[in-house]
Amino acid sequence: MKTKLLILSFLMFTGGLLQAQVRFEAKVSREKLGINERLRVDFEMNEDGDNFNAPTFSDFTVVGGPNQKISTSILNGKMAYSKTYSFYLQPKKRGTLTVGQAEIVIDDKIYKTSPIDIEVTAAVDKPTDGNNTELSVEDNLHLVAEVSKSNPYLNEAITVVYKLYVSPRISVSNWKEMDSPKYSDFWSQTINIKELRAENGEYRGEPYRYVVLKKAILYPQKTGELNIEPLTLSVAVDVPSERRDIFGSRIYKTVNKTVAADNKKIKVKALPTNAPENFTGAVGKFDFSVSSSKNELNAGESLQAKVEVKGNGNLKLFDLPELTAPSSLEMYDPERRENVNTNLNGMQGSISNSYTIIPTRKGKYPIPALSFSYFDPKSETYITHTSDEMLISVDSGPLAGSNTMSNSGVNKQPVAFNDSQFRFIKLSTNLKPLDDSGFFGSAGFWTALILPLAAIPLFILFGRKRDKRAADVSGNRIRKADKLARKYLSEAKRNLGDQKEFYLVLERSMHNYLKAKLGITTSEMSKDRIQQILSEKQVDEQTTTEFISLLSSCEFARYTPASSDAMQQDYEKAARVISTLDKQL
């Protein structure tokens, strides 16, 4: 009986200890999500605490929170307490990201949560935002990837155009690229868009405005089903809220929304198996030619033979046929030249190999014909072009097959000369006799004696001006600012009046100044990172704010009109901020 009482007492005591144990832990709504989705993080405790410190969330953008929730319940006569801090996070990049430790003080003791690893993948087709419905604008904002052809042949050009559709019910104030497609199974080239233009169109039968943000030309490098990864953007959207102003008009608020184009599946067909032997992978529509700069020349002279392909197709992705010549024609390795432009129709232009050929003997030498084959996707057939045979006539020089015998019995091949082949030793000179007179009393002697004496007043005058200049503190500050402005902002000043080019150059100039001054790389050039570095270098907050504000102005001004006065003011502000930074770094 006593034993049972002891066991029961022990269990009750242990249960009390467990009930009194402090619990502080982190929970996430999911451990795997796309870069265009949001994550909810809850930091939950069973005792009330003080001085809650959230993690820095360096790999995320906090788009909501902290939200606080407190609940109390009674179960089986015992009170249960719960307090939760919630955050909504937007990942900044792909990969394995970490939600760091949070801290809380409970009964004068510090408790910490364990870090949680989150796997962030490419954008998903149907993102979910958890419980934060306030940030959802899916019905009014769409990023679409339009692919020109879904079943191309291997190495056949396709295009992908990314369009951002915006409903008239909302407006977009800014956007930035968060994640770019890798095109890992394609040869790709992005086509530069000189100016963003909003156009009227339709999306699923409804009127929308759209902007073409990005264009790329792709050449598939393997057969089968390939995936074109989505482009992901962070867009600042102005959406109507439930509030109204004193005039009854609806108040708009700005929210950041991540949108992504859908994954696109491309089924790449293999080329037909009946390819000619000389086929090296050319796909498109081409012309082929072999030409020579001259067909008649003397031994020792040179000619240029060019093998050229022109047309539209994968010009950079195949080999040209190699030219061959008889042994009496000395031929050097070819020089490859490319004149190729890339647009939405693919690569267009020409590629060529230029051979330098020098004959060593008199005679007539044929250069064999060459054949070039390519696959035409439109006719779905292989087409072969064959050049004509070229005949090279060498008019003067030793006959082919003739050898001269020296006294030593060694065969030597005579060399044909012409006047322009060698630079001969000069046979006449322009030597002048040495002057026997001494240096003393000469013109050089008196010049060397008088010149230092005459320079003494100049040195005195220069010294006075230097001292006066050193005492001019305000003038030195202005001159130093002007010098920095000329060094980093000269190109921007030349582009005053050209809004787009001016702000591009101004932004690059400010980045170049930071790279030169702080030794940071281009990958660290985000505004958040710049602000952090300047803060670590103890730059005052006003100067840092002005620098970041200028970078933001450069981004916005590329897409919104700006007057000449505004550009001049931004230039002067940049010169002033760079001068101020230079004193503090």
CSV table of C-alpha atoms in Angstrom, one decimal, residues 1 3 90 306 438 527 584:
chain,number,residue,atom,x,y,z
A,1,MET,CA,0.0,0.0,0.0
A,3,THR,CA,4.5,1.6,-2.3
A,90,GLN,CA,8.5,37.1,-48.6
A,306,LYS,CA,36.8,33.1,-97.7
A,438,GLY,CA,84.2,72.3,-75.1
A,527,LYS,CA,20.0,49.7,-51.6
A,584,GLN,CA,33.2,60.7,-43.9
